[in-house]
Coordinates of C-alpha atoms in Angstrom, one line a residue:
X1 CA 9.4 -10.5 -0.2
X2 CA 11.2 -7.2 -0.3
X3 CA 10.4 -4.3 1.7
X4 CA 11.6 -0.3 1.5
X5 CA 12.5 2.1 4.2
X6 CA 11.2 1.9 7.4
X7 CA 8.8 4.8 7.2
X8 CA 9.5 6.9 10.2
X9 CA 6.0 6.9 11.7
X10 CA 6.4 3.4 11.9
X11 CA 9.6 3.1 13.2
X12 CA 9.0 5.7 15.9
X13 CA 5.2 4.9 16.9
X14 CA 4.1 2.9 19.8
X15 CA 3.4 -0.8 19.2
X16 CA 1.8 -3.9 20.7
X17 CA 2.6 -7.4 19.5
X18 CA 0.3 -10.0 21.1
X19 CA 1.7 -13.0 18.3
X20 CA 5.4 -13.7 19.2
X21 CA 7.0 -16.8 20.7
X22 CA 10.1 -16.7 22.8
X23 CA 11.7 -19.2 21.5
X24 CA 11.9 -17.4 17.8
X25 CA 13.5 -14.8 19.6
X26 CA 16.6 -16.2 20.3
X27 CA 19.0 -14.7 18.1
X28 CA 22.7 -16.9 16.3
X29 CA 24.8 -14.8 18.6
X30 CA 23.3 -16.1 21.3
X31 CA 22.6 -19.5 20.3
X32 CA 26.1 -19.9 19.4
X33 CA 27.5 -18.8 22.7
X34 CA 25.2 -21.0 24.7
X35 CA 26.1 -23.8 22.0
X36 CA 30.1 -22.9 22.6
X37 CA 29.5 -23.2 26.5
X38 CA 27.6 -26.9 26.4
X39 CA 29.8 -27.8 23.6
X40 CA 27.0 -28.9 21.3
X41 CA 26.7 -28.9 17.8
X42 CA 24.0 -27.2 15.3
X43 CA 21.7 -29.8 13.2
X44 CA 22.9 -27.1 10.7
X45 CA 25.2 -24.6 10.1
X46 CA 24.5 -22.0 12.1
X47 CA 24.3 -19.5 9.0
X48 CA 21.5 -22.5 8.1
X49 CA 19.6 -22.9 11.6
X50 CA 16.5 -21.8 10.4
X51 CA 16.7 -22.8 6.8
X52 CA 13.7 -25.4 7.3
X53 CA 11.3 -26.8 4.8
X54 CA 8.2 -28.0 6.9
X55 CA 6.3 -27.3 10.4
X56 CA 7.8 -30.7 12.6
X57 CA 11.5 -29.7 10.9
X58 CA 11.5 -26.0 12.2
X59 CA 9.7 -27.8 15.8
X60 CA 12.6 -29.9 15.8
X61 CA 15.1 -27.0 15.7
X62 CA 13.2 -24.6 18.4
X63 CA 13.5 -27.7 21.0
X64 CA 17.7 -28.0 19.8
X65 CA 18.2 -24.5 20.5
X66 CA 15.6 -23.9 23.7
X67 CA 17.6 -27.0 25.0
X68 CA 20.4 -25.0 24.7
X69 CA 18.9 -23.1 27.6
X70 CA 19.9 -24.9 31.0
X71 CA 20.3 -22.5 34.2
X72 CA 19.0 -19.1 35.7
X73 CA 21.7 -17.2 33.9
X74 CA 20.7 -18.1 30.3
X75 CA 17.2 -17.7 31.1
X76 CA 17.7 -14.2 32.0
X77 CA 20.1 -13.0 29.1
X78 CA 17.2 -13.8 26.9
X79 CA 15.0 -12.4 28.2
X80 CA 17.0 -9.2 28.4
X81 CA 18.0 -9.9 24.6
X82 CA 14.2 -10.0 24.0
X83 CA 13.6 -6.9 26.2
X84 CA 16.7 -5.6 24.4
X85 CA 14.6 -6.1 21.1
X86 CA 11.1 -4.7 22.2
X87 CA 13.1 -1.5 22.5
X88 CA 14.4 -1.2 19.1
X89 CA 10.9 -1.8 17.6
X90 CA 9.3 0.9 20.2
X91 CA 7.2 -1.8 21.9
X92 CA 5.1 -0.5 24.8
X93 CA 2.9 -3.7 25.7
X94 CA 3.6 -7.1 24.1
X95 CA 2.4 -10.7 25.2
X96 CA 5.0 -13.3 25.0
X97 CA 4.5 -16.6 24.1
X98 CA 6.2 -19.3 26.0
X99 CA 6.1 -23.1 25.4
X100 CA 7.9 -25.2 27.8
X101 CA 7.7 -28.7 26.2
X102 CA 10.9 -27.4 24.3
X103 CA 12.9 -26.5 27.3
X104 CA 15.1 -28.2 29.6
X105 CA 13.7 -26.8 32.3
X106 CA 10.9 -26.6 34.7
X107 CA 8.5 -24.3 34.7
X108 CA 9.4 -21.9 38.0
X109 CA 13.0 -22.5 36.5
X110 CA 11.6 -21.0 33.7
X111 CA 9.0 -18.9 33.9
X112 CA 10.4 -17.4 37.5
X113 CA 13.4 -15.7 36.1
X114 CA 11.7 -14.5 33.2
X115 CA 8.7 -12.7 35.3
X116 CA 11.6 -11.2 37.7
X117 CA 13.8 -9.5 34.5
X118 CA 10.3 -8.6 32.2
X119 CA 8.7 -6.7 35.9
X120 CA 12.1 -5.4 36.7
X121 CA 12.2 -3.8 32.8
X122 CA 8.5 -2.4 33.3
X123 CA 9.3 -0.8 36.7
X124 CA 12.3 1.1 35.4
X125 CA 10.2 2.9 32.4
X126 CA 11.4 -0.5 29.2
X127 CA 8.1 -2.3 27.7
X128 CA 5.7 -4.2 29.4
X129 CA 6.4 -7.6 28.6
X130 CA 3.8 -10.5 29.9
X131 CA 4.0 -13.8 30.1
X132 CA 2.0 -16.6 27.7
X133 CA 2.6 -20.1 28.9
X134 CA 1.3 -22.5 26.1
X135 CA 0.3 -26.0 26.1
X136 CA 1.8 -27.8 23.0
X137 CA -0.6 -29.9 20.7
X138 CA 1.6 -33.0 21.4
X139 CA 1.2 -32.5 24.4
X140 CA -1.1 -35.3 27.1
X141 CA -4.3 -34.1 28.4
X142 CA -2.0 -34.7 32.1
X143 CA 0.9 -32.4 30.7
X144 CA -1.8 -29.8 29.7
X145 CA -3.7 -30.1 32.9
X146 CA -0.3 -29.7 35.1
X147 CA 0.6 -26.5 33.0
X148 CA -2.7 -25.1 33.3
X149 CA -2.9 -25.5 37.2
X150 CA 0.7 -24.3 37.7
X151 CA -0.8 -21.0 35.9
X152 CA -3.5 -20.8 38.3
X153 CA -1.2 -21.3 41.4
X154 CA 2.0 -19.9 40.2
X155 CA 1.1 -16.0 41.7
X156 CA 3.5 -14.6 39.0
X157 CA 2.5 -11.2 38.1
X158 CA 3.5 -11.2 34.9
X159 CA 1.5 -14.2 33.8
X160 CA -1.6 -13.3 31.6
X161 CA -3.2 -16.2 30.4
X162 CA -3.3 -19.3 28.5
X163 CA -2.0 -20.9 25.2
X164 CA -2.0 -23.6 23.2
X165 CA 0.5 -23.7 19.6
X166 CA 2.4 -26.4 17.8
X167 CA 1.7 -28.1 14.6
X168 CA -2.4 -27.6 14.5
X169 CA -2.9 -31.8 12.8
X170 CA -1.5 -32.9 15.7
X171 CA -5.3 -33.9 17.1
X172 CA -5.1 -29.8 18.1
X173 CA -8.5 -29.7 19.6
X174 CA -9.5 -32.7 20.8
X175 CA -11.2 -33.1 24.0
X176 CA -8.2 -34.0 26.1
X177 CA -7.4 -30.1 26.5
X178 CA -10.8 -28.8 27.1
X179 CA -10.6 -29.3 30.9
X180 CA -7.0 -27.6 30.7
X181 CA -8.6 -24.4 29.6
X182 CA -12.1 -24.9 31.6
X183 CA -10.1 -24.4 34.5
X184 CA -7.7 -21.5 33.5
X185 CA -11.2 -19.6 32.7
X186 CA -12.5 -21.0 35.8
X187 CA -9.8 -19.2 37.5
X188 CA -9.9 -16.0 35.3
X189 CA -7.1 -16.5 33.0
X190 CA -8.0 -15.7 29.7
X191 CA -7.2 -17.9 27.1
X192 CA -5.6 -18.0 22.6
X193 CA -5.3 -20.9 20.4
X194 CA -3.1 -21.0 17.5
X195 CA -5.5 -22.6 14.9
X196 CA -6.5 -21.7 10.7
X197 CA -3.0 -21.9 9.9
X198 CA -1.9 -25.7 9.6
X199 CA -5.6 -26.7 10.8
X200 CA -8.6 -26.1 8.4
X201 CA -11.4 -23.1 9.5
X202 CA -13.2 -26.1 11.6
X203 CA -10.0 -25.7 13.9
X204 CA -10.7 -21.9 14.4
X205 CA -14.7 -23.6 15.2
X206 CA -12.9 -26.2 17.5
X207 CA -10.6 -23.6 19.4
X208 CA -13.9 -21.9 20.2
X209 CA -16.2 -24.4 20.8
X210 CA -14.2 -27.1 22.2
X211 CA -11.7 -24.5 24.5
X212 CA -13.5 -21.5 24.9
X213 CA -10.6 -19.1 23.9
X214 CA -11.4 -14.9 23.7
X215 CA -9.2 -14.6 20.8
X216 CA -7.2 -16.9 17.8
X217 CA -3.8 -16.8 16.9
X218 CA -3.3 -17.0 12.8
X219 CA -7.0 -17.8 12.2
X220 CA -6.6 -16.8 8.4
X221 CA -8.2 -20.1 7.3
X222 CA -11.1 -18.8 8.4
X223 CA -12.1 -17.4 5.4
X224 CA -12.8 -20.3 4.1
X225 CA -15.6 -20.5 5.8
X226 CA -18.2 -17.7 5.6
X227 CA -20.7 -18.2 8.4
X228 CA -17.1 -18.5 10.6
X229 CA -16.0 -15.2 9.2
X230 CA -19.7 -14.2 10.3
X231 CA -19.4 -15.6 13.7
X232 CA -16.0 -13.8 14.4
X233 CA -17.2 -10.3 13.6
X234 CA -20.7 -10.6 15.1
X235 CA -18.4 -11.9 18.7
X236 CA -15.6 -9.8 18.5
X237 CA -13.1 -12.4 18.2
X238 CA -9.8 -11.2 17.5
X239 CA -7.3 -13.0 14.9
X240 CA -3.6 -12.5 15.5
X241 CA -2.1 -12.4 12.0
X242 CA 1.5 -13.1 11.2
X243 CA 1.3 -12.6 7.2
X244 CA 5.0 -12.8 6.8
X245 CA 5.4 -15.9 8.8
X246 CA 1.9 -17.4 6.9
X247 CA 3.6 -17.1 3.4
X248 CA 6.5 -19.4 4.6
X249 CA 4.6 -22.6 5.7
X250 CA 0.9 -21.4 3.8
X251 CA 0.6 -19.3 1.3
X252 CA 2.8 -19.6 -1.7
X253 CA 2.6 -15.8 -1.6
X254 CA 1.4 -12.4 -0.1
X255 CA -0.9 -11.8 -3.0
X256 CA -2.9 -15.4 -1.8
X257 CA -2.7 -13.7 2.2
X258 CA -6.6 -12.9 2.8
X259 CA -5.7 -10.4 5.9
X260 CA -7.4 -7.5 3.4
X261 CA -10.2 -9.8 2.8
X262 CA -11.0 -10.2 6.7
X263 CA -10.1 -6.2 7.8
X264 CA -12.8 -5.5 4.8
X265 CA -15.6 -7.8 6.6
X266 CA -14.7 -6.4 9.6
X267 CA -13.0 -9.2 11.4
X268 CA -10.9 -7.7 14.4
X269 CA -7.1 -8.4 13.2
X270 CA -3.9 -7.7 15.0
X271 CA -0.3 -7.9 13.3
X272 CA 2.4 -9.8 14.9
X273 CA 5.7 -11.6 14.1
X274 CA 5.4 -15.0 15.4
X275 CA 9.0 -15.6 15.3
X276 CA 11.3 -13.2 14.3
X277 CA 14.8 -14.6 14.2
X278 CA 13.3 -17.5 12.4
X279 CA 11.6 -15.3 9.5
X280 CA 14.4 -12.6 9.5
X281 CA 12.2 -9.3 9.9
X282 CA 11.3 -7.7 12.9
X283 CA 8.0 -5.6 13.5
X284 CA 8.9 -2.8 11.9
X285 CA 9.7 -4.6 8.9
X286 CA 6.3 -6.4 8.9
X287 CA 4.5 -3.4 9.5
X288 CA 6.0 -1.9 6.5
X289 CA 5.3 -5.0 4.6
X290 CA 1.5 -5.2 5.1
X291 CA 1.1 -1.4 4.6
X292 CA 2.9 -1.7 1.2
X293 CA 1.5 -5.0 -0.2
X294 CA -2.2 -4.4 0.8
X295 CA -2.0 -0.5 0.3
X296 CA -3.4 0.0 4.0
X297 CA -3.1 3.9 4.9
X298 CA -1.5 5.2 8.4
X299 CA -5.4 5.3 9.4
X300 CA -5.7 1.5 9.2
X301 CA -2.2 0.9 10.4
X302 CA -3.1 2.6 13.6
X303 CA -6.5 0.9 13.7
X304 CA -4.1 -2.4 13.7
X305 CA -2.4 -1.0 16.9
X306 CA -6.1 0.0 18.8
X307 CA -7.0 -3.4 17.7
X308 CA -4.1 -5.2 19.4
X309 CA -5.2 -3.1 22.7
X310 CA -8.5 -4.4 22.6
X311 CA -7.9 -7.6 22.0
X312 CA -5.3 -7.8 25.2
X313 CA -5.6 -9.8 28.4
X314 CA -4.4 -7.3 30.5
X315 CA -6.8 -5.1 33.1
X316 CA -9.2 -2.6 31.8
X317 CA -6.7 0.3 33.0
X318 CA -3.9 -0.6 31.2
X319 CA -5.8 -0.9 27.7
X320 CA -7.3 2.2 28.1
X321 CA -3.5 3.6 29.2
X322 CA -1.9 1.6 25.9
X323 CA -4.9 2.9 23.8
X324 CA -3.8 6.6 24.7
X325 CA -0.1 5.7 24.2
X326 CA -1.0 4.7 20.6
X327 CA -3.2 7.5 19.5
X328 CA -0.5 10.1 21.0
X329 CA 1.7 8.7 18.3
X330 CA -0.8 8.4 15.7
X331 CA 1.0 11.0 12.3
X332 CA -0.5 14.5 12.3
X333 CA -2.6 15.3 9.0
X334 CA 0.3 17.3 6.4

């Protein structure tokens, strides 16, 4: 897919991104210098890292490069390279993803640093960055249990709920991580599944019924299935769509995406990345993507923006705060 211009509205409006993983953020300059350090070698070229032809192949190469990743310094350059980012694509409020089955490292050594360099960003005026941890679909039903009560315990500020990604035929919603997320909601932490992308529609039904998330990540597969599409508009459940990312492991192409389908049922959608150093755009970029392919107006672009407010896990204050944020940047008529 080509795209023009970055239209200046949506270069210079406020955004929220609620669908990006950390470790798709790491960008080759980085990767490289942490690769020079350790003295370990690419699976690829580096110019090829993320040349990758299947879900488990591009898994494989996020736990090579997040293994990369092995003390407090690293963990703070990236997130300041990820902070660095936000900035550039006028982020005000984003929830960040964060698996730690591909890292080296355990989770205060991760998750610590990155809560201490994403508060210190807030408090000095940068985006507010929170914190996603997410179970892997490989993952035990111990290993999701000990993430899970870690979450509960860990008193990190920046944490804002609970996740669950990875490749979605890997047994994604079996029972073993229902008591995983019974206690995060038991405890108040809200909780997304990634699910209708390399699962069927019946894992959007599983994610709800079996886990009991508030909101889906991908979810497009749920048009499939019309009493699903039914269900998710009639509840409010809000789909985090990465269309750009979808068309390289689903859809053949954008014309096949059914995002236009679900805005015009009057599913809830957001817009997000997913992993942006992997796919090679950034926000901006996908923004001006969907606008252009599907012939959405500023008005619904906007409406993308209030949706991703709404469907947040932060307080009540601080949605109402990001909703006026995006409305004072909304274009004026001409």
């Amino acid at each position: 897919m080509t795209v023009s211009t970055i239209s200046s509205w949506i270069r210079e409006s406020y955004k929220i991104e609620l669908h990006i993983h950390l470790e798709g953020t790491l960008n080759i300059k980085r990767i490289s210098s942490l690769a020079g350090e350790l003295g370990e070698r690419p699976p690829r070229p580096f110019e090829d890292l993320f040349k990758v032809f299947s879900l488990p192949e591009f898994l494989s190469t996020l736990d090579w490069i997040c293994g990369l990743v092995r003390k407090e310094s690293h963990v703070r350059a990236i997130a300041r390279d990820f902070l660095d980012y936000a900035k550039t694509q006028n982020l005000i409020y984003v929830e960040l993803i964060v698996n730690p089955g591909h890292w080296k490292l355990d989770y205060d050594e991760l998750f610590g640093p990155l809560n201490d360099e994403f508060l210190n960003a807030a408090v000095h005026g940068g985006p507010d960055v929170r914190i996603l941890p997410s179970i892997g679909r490989s993952d035990s039903s111990s290993q999701a249990m000990a993430l899970a009560q870690w979450c509960v315990s860990s008193g990190l500020s920046a944490l804002v709920g609970l996740s669950i990604d990875g490749d979605e035929r890997n047994g994604s919603f079996s029972h073993r991580f229902a008591p995983a997320f019974s206690l995060a909601s038991e405890h108040g932490l809200p909780c997304t599944a990634h699910a209708g992308e390399s699962s069927p529609a019946s894992g959007v039904v599983e994610a709800l019924d079996l886990l009991g998330v508030q909101r889906i990540d991908h979810g497009v597969r749920a048009i499939e299935l019309p009493e699903l599409v039914g269900r998710l508009v009639d509840d409010e459940v809000p789909l985090n769509v990465c269309v750009s990312s979808n068309c390289n492991l689903l859809y053949s192409s954008i014309e096949e995406h059914p995002l236009a389908a679900l805005v015009e049922k009057g599913v809830l959608c957001t817009l997000g990345t997913d992993d942006p150093e992997v796919t090679g755009l950034n926000l901006n970029h996908e923004l001006q993507r969907v606008s252009e392919y599907f012939g959405f107006d500023e008005k619904q672009m906007i409406q993308f923006q209030q949706n991703a407010a709404i469907a947040a896990f932060c307080d009540e204050e601080t949605k109402a705060l990001l909703t006026e944020m995006i409305t004072s940047s909304e274009p004026r008529s001409h």
